[in-house]
XYZ file of C-alpha atoms in Angstrom:
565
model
C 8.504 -24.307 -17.833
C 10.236 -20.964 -16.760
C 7.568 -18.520 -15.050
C 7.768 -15.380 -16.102
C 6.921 -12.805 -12.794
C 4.347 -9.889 -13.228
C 4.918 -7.845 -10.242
C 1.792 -6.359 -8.095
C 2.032 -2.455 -9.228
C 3.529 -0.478 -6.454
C 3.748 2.977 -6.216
C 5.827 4.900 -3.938
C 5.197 8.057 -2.295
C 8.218 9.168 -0.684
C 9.303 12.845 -1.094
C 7.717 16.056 -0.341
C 4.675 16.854 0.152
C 2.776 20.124 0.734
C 2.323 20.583 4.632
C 0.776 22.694 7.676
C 1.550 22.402 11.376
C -2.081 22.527 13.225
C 0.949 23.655 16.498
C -1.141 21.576 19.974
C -4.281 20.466 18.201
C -5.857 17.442 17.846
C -7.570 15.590 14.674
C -10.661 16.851 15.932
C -9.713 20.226 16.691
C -7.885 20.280 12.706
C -10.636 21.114 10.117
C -9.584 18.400 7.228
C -9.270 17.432 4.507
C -9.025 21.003 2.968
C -6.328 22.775 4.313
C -3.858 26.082 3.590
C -0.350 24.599 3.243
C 2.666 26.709 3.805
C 5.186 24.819 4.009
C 6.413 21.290 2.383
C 7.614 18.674 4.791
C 9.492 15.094 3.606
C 8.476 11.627 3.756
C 9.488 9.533 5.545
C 10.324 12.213 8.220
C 9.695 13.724 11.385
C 8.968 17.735 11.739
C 9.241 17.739 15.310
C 13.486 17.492 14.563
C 13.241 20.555 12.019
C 14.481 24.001 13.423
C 11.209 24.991 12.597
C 8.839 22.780 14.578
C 11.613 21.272 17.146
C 9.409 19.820 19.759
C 5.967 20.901 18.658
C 3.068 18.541 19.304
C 0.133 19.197 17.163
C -1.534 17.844 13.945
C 0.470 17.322 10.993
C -1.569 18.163 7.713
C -0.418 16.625 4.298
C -0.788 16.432 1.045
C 0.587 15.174 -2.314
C -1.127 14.084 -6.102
C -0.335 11.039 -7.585
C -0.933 9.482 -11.273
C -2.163 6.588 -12.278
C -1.614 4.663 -15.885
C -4.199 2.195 -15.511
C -7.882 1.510 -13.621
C -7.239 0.042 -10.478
C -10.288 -2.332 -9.171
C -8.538 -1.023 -5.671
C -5.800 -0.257 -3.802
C -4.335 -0.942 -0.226
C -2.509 2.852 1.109
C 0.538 0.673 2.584
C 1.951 3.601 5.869
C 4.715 1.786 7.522
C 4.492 3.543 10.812
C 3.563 7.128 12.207
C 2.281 9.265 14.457
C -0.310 8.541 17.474
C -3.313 8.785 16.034
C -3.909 9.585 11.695
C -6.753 9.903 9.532
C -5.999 9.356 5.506
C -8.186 10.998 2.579
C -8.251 9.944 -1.256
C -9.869 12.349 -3.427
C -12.304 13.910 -0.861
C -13.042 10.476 0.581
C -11.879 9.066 3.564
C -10.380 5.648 3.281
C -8.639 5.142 7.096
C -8.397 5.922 10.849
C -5.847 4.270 13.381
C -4.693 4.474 16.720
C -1.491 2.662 15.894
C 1.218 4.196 16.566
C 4.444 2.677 14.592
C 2.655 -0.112 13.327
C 2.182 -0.782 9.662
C -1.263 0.222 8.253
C -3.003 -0.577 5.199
C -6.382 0.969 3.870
C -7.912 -0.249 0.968
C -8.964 2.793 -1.088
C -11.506 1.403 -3.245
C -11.659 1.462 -7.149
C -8.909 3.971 -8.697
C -9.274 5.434 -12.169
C -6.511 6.034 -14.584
C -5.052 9.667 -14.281
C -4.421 12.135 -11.178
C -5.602 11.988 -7.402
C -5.184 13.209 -4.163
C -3.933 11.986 -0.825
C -4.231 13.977 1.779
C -3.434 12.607 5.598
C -3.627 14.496 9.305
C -0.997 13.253 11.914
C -1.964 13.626 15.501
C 1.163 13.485 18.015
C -0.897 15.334 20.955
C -0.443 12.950 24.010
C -4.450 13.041 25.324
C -4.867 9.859 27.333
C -8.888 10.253 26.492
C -8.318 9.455 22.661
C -4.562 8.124 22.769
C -4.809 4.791 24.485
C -1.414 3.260 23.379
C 0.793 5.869 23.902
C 1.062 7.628 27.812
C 3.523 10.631 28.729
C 5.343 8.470 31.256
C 6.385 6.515 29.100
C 10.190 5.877 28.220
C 10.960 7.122 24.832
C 9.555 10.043 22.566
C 6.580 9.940 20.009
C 7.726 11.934 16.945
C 4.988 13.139 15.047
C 5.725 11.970 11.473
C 5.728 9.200 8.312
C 8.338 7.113 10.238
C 9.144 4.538 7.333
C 7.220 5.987 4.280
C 4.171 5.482 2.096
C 3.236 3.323 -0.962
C 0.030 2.625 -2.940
C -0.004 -1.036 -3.865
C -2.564 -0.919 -6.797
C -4.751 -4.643 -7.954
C -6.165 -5.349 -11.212
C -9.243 -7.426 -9.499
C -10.291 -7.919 -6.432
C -9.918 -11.155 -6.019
C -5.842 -11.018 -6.511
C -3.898 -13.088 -3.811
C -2.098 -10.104 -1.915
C 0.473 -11.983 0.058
C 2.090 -15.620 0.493
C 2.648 -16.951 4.070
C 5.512 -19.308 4.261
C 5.956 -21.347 7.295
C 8.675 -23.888 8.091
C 7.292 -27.381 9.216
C 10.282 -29.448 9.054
C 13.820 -27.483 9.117
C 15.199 -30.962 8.817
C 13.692 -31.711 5.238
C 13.234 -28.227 3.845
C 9.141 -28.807 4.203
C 7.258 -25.546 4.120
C 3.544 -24.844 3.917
C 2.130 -21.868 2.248
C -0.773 -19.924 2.963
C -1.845 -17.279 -0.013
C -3.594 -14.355 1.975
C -6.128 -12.718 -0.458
C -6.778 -8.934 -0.942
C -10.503 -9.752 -0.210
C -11.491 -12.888 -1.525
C -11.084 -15.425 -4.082
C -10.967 -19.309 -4.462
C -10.083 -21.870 -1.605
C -8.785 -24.544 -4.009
C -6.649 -23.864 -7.156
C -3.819 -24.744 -8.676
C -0.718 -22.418 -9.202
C 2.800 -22.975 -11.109
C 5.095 -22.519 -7.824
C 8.920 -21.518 -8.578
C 11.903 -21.181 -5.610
C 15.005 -19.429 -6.407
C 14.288 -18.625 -10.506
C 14.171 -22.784 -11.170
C 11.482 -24.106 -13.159
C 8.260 -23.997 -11.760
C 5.819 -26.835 -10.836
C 2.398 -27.104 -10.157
C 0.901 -27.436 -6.885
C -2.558 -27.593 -5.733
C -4.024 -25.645 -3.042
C -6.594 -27.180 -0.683
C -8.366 -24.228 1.598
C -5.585 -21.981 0.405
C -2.746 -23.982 1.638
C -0.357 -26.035 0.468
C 2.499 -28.117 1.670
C 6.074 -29.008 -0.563
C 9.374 -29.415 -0.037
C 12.278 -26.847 -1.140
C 14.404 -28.553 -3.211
C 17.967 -27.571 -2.582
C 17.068 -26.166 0.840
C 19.652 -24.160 2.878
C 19.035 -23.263 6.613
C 18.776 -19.745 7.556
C 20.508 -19.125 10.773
C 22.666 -16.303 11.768
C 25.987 -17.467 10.871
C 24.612 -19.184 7.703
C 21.472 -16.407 6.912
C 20.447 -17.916 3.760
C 17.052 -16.687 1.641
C 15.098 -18.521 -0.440
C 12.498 -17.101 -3.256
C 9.266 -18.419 -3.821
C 7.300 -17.035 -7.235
C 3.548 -18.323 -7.262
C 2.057 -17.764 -10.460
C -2.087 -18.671 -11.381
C -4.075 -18.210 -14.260
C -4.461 -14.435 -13.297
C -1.831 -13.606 -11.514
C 1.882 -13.282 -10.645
C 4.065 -12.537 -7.301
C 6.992 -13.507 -5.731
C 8.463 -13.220 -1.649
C 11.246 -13.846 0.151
C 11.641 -16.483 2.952
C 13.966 -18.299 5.154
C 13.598 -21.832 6.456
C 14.442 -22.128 10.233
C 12.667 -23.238 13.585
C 12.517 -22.148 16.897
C 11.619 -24.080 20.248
C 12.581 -24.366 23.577
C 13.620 -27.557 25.385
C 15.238 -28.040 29.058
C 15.623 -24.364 30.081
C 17.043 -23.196 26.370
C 16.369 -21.827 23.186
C 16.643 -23.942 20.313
C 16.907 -22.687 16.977
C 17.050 -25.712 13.856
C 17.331 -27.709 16.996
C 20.595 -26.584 18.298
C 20.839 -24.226 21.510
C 21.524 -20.883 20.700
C 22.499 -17.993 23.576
C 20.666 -14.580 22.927
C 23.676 -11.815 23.170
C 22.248 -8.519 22.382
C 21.141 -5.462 22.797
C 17.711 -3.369 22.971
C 17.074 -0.720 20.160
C 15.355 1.926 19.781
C 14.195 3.609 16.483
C 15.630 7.278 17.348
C 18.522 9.579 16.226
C 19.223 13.069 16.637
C 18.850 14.317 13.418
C 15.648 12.241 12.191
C 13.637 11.126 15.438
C 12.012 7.520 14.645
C 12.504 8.130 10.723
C 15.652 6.581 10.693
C 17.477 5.456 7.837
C 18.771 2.488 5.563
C 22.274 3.577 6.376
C 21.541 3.975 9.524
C 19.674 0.725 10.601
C 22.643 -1.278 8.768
C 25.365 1.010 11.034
C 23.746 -0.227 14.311
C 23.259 -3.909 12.973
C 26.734 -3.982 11.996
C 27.993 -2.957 15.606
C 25.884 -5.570 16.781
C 28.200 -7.666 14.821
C 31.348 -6.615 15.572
C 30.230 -7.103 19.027
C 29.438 -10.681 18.898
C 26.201 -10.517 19.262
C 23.469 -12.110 17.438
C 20.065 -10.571 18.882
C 18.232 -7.140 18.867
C 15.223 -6.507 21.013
C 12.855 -3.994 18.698
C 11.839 -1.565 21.856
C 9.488 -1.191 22.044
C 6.773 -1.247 19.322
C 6.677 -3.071 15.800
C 9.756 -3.097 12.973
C 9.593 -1.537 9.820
C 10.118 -3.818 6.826
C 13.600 -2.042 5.664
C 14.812 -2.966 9.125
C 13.850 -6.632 9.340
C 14.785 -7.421 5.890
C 18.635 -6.307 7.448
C 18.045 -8.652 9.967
C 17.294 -11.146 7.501
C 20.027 -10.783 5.015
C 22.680 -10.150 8.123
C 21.455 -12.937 10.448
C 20.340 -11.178 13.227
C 18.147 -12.295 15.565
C 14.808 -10.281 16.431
C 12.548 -9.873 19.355
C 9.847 -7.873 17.838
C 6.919 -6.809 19.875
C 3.834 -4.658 19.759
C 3.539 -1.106 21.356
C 3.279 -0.513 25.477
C 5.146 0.486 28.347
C 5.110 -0.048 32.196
C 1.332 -0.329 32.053
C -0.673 0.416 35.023
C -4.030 -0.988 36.627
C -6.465 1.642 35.193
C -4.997 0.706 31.543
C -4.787 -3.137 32.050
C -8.247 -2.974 33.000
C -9.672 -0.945 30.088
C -11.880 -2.710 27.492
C -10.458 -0.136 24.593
C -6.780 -0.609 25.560
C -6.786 -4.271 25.623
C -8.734 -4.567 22.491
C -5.909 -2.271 20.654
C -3.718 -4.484 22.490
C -4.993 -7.619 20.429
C -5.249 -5.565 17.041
C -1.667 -3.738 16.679
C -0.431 -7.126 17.685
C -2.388 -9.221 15.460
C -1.370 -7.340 12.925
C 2.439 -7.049 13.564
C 2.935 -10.854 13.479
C 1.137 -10.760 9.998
C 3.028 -8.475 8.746
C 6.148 -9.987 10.061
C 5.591 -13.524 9.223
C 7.882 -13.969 6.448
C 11.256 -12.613 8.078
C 13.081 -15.585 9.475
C 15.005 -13.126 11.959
C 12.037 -13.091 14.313
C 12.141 -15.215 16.318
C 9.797 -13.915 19.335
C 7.132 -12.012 19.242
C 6.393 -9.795 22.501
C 4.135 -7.317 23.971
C 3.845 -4.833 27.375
C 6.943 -4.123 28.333
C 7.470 -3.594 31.952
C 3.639 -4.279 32.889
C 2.119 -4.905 36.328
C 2.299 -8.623 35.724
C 1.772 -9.253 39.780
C -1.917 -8.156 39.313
C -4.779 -10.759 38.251
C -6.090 -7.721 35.222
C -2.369 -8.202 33.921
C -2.304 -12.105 33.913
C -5.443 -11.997 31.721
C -4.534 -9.456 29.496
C -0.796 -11.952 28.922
C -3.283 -15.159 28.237
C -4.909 -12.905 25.504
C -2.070 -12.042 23.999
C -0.559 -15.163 24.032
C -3.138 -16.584 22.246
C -3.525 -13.935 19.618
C 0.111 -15.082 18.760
C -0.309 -18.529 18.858
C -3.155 -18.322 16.580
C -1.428 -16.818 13.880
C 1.200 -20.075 13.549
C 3.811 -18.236 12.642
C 6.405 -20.211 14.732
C 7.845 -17.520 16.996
C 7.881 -17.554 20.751
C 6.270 -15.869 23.052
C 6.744 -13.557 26.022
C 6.962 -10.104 27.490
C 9.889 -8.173 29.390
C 8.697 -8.594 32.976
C 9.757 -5.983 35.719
C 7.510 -7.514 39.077
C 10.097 -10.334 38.807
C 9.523 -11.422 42.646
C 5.875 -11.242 42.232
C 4.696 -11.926 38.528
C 2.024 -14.164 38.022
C 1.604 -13.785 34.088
C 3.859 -15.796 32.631
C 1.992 -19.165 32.847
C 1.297 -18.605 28.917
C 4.512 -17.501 27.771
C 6.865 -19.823 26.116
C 10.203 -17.801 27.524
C 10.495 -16.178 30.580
C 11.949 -12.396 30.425
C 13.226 -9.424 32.711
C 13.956 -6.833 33.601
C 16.530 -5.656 35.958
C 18.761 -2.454 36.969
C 20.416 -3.679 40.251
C 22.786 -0.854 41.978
C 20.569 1.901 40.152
C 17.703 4.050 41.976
C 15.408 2.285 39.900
C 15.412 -1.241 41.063
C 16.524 -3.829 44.040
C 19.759 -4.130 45.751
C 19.772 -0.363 45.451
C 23.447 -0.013 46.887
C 26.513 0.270 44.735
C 29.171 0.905 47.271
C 32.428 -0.815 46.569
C 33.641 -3.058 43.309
C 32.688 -6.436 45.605
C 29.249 -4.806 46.538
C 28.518 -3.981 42.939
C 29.168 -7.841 41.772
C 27.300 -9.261 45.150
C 24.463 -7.378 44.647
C 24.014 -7.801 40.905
C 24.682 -11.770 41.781
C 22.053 -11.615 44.008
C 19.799 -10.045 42.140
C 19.614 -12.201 39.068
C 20.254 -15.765 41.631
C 17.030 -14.846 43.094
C 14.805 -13.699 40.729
C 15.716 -16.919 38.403
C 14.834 -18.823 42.013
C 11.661 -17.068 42.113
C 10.249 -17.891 38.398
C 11.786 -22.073 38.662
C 9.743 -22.367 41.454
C 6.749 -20.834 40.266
C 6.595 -21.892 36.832
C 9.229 -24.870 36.830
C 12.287 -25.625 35.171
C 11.774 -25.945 31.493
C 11.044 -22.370 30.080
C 14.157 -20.759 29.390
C 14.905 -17.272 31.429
C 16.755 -14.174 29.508
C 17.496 -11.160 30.528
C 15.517 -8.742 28.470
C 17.561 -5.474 30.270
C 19.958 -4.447 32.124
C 22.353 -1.399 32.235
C 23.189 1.683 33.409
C 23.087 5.140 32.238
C 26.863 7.492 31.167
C 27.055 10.519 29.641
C 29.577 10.806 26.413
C 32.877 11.916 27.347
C 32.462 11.961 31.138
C 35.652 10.179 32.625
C 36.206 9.397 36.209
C 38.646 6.859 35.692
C 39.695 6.780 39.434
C 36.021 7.535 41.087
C 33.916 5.750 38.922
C 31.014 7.959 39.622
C 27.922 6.955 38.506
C 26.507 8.335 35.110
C 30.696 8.240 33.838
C 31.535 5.824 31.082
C 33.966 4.449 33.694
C 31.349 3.350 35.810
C 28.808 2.303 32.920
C 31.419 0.391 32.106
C 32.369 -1.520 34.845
C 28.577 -2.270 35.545
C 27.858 -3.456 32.503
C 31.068 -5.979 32.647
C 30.448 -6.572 36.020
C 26.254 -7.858 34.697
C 27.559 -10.072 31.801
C 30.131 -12.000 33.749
C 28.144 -12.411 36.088
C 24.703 -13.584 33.574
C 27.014 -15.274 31.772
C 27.938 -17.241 35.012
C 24.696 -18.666 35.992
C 23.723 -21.742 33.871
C 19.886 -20.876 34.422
C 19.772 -18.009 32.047
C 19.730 -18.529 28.112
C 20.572 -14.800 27.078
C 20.722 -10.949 27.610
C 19.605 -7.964 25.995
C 21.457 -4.810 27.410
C 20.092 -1.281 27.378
C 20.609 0.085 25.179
C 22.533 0.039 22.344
C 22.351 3.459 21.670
C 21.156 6.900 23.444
C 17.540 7.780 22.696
C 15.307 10.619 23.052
C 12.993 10.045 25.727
C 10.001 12.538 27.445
C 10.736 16.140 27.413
C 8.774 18.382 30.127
C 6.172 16.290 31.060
C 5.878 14.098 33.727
C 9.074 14.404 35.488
C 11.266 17.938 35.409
C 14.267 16.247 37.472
C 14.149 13.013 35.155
C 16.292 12.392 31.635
C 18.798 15.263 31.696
C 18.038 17.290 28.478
C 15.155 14.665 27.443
C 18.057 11.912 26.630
C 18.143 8.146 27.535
C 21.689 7.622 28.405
C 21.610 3.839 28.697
C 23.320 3.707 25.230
C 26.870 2.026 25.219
C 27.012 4.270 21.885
C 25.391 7.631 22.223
C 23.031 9.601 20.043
C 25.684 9.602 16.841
C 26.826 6.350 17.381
C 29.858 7.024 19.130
C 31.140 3.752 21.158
C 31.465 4.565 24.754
C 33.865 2.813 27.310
C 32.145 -0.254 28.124
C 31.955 -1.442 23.970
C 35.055 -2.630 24.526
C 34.207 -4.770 27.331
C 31.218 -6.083 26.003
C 32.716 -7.124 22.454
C 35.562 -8.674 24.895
C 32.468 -11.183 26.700
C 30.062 -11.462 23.524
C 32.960 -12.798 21.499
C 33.810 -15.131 24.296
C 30.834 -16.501 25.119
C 29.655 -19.269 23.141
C 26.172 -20.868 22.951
């Protein structure tokens, strides 16, 4: 029989909505959800990037009606990423809190009736370490206040619909998959349901505790240079829906990363979600611009720095065949955070809930969290395990690890499946400080990485794979020095960042690289540190802001393209 698909009833949001500024006050200082707008702001956007409110921390207030045709039993508010802290309203009532930042939220509103309601939601970007435990001023890289990647009401005719379909690959060699429907709230551990892949006729396949396993027929790998998609409609007695999947396995054996049991070499870059003109609300055209330089570099891997992906962007990564470190929000984490019971415990939520979210996209392949913490303290190593685990748990085949930056110290990796750092030799931020001459520049950055891979083979042996999660150096646009080479010129960014992959590229112990970054980012702006970024910009871009190439693309398109796995 053909099945005929009935698609869950989605509503989106996006446009403009009425708005008010609440200029350096928090959610509790904002008197909600009745407000005076006077002014009308877009979503998805950011309005600390308008003339208007350039800069401004405060509370967003919003608000917007919305119709419906039919009675819904309920509805999930689907935000895919904004500001630090939000609260969310539906007709007077409200439905949702988070502390999130950038992850994807979804608050079920209860029952809807047909005809007109309100949403109305208050956006907190004010950085107050006593509420905000996920977001600090020191760190590297600006919170907009904002929608990031819009809003949608997904609306269900009962309760008991099936909300999502997990698809894991068990056997890349055969095409086996299981699947895993993921209710809205409950419903039945065992039934049967017609199952279709790719618009052929549909079979029927029982479900035992709400799984099932089958094999795809007609099965085509997904892998970067072959990133093929399958479609799998599941259809019941009260239901329809359909999602997208790709059939692919990672692992590690010997010191490398496997994917569909070939080695594959990482060759990327690190990417942040930030542009000039729209902050972290960046667009469709512009998320395909920067995947397609990743291309025409050679490369085949983006680190998502350094908080979850937005759906938009992963299903690019999908369709192009890039590969994806995503990971869950936190940077350079201290000892008074590591040890905080409220911390770790959003820790474990945001990134519970960004591998669900993510667990259809056959791009990721790891799954990460903390960047750059204090992994040579006992509070860290426990906080790792955790994490770890919460990943594990949720079997959704990616690896494991975090960007490590106490690289001649760490003891938290015992847990991870790869082994990452990072590392800024001949900088003022890291070890061998000096630059000096051409031949000091390539000793030193030799050194560095020789040693550091020495360090983690003999305390956590030889058959994790290492990668190199950063490295760079920082050049302004346009600044030349073709004959000095001063540092912070696109002559010397580029010669560093030649000098790093020949000489990564060199040592066999070391399975991949992410540089930073691909492109300038805005970063902290009068906070923390007046003689820091120069005009609140992270440099470390080899394209800046607009996503202009700077000198060293052409160098590292030369060495992607000639490195082979």
């Amino acid at each position: 029989m053909m099945l005929t698909l009935l698609m869950a009833a989605v509503l989106p949001l996006n446009g403009l909505w009425d708005f008010h500024l609440e200029a350096d006050k928090s959610l509790e200082e904002t008197a909600m959800p009745v407000f005076q707008a006077d002014d009308r702001m877009l979503v998805p956007g950011c309005w600390d990037v308008a003339t208007k409110y350039f800069n401004r921390r405060g509370t967003g207030c919003y608000r917007r009606t919305f119709d419906l045709a039919e009675d819904a039993a309920n509805a999930f508010l689907v935000v895919e990423g904004c500001a630090l802290r939000a609260r969310f309203w539906v007709d007077g009532r409200e439905i949702g809190f988070s502390k999130l930042p950038w992850s994807r939220l979804e608050f079920p509103t209860g029952a809807l009736k047909a005809g007109r309601h309100e949403l109305v939601a208050a956006l907190d970007s004010v950085v107050d370490n006593e509420k905000v435990k996920l977001f600090w001023n020191f760190y590297d890289f600006y919170a907009h206040g904002g929608f990031y990647h819009g809003v949608k009401l997904e609306t269900l005719a009962s309760e008991r619909e099936i909300r999502k379909v997990a698809v894991r690959t068990r056997d890349y060699r055969t095409g086996r998959i299981e699947l895993e429907a993921i209710y809205a709230f409950d419903g039945p551990a065992d039934f049967t349901a017609a199952v279709s892949f790719d618009g052929k006729p549909a079979t029927d396949v029982a479900f035992r505790n709400r799984r099932a396993e089958l094999t795809v027929p007609g099965f085509k790998l997904w892998s970067p240079s072959s990133p093929n998609l399958h479609t799998i409609a599941l259809s019941t007695k009260h239901q329809a829906l359909s999602t997208r999947f790709g059939i692919r396995q990672v692992s590690t054996e010997k010191g490398r990363i496997l994917l569909n049991g070939e080695p594959i070499y990482l060759k990327g870059v690190n990417r942040h979600e930030s542009h000039v003109e729209c902050g972290s609300a960046t667009s469709k055209q512009l998320m395909y611009e920067d995947l397609m330089n990743v291309r025409d570099l050679g490369g085949n891997f983006v680190r998502g720095a350094h908080y979850p992906q937005c759906e938009e962007f992963l299903d690019l990564c999908d369709e192009l065949g890039i590969l994806v470190w995503e990971e869950s929000l936190g940077w350079g984490n201290k000892k008074e955070q590591l040890e905080d019971p409220e911390f770790c415990a959003l820790q474990e939520e945001q990134t519970r809930m960004m591998v669900r979210a993510s667990i259809n996209h056959p791009s990721i392949i790891i799954s990460g969290f903390l960047n750059e913490p204090m992994s040579d303290l006992e509070c860290c190593r426990t906080l790792v395990d955790r994490l770890a685990d919460v990943v594990h748990a949720e079997d959704s085949g990616h690896l494991v690890t975090f960007a490590c930056y106490r690289y001649l110290a760490d003891i938290s990796n015992d847990k991870t499946d790869i082994i990452a750092y990072n590392v800024y030799p001949c900088t003022q931020w890291a070890w061998p400080f000096k630059t000096g001459s051409a031949d000091e520049m390539r000793t030193n950055v030799r050194t560095a990485h020789s040693e550091i891979v020495k360090y983690f083979r003999g305390k956590y042996g030889e058959d994790k794979p290492i990668i190199v999660s950063e490295t760079g150096t920082h050049a302004d646009y346009g600044a030349r020095d073709p004959q000095g080479r001063a540092q912070l010129t696109e002559d010397y960014q580029e010669e560093f960042e030649r000098v790093s992959l020949e000489e990564i590229f060199a040592n066999p112990e070391i399975a991949g690289v992410a540089l930073w970054q691909q492109n300038d980012s805005k970063t902290y702006v009068r906070t923390h540190n007046a003689m820091g970024r120069e005009y609140g910009i992270n440099t470390g871009g080899i394209y800046d802001l607009y996503r202009r190439p700077k000198l060293a693309v052409e160098s590292v398109r030369r060495l992607f393209r000639s490195k082979g796995n």
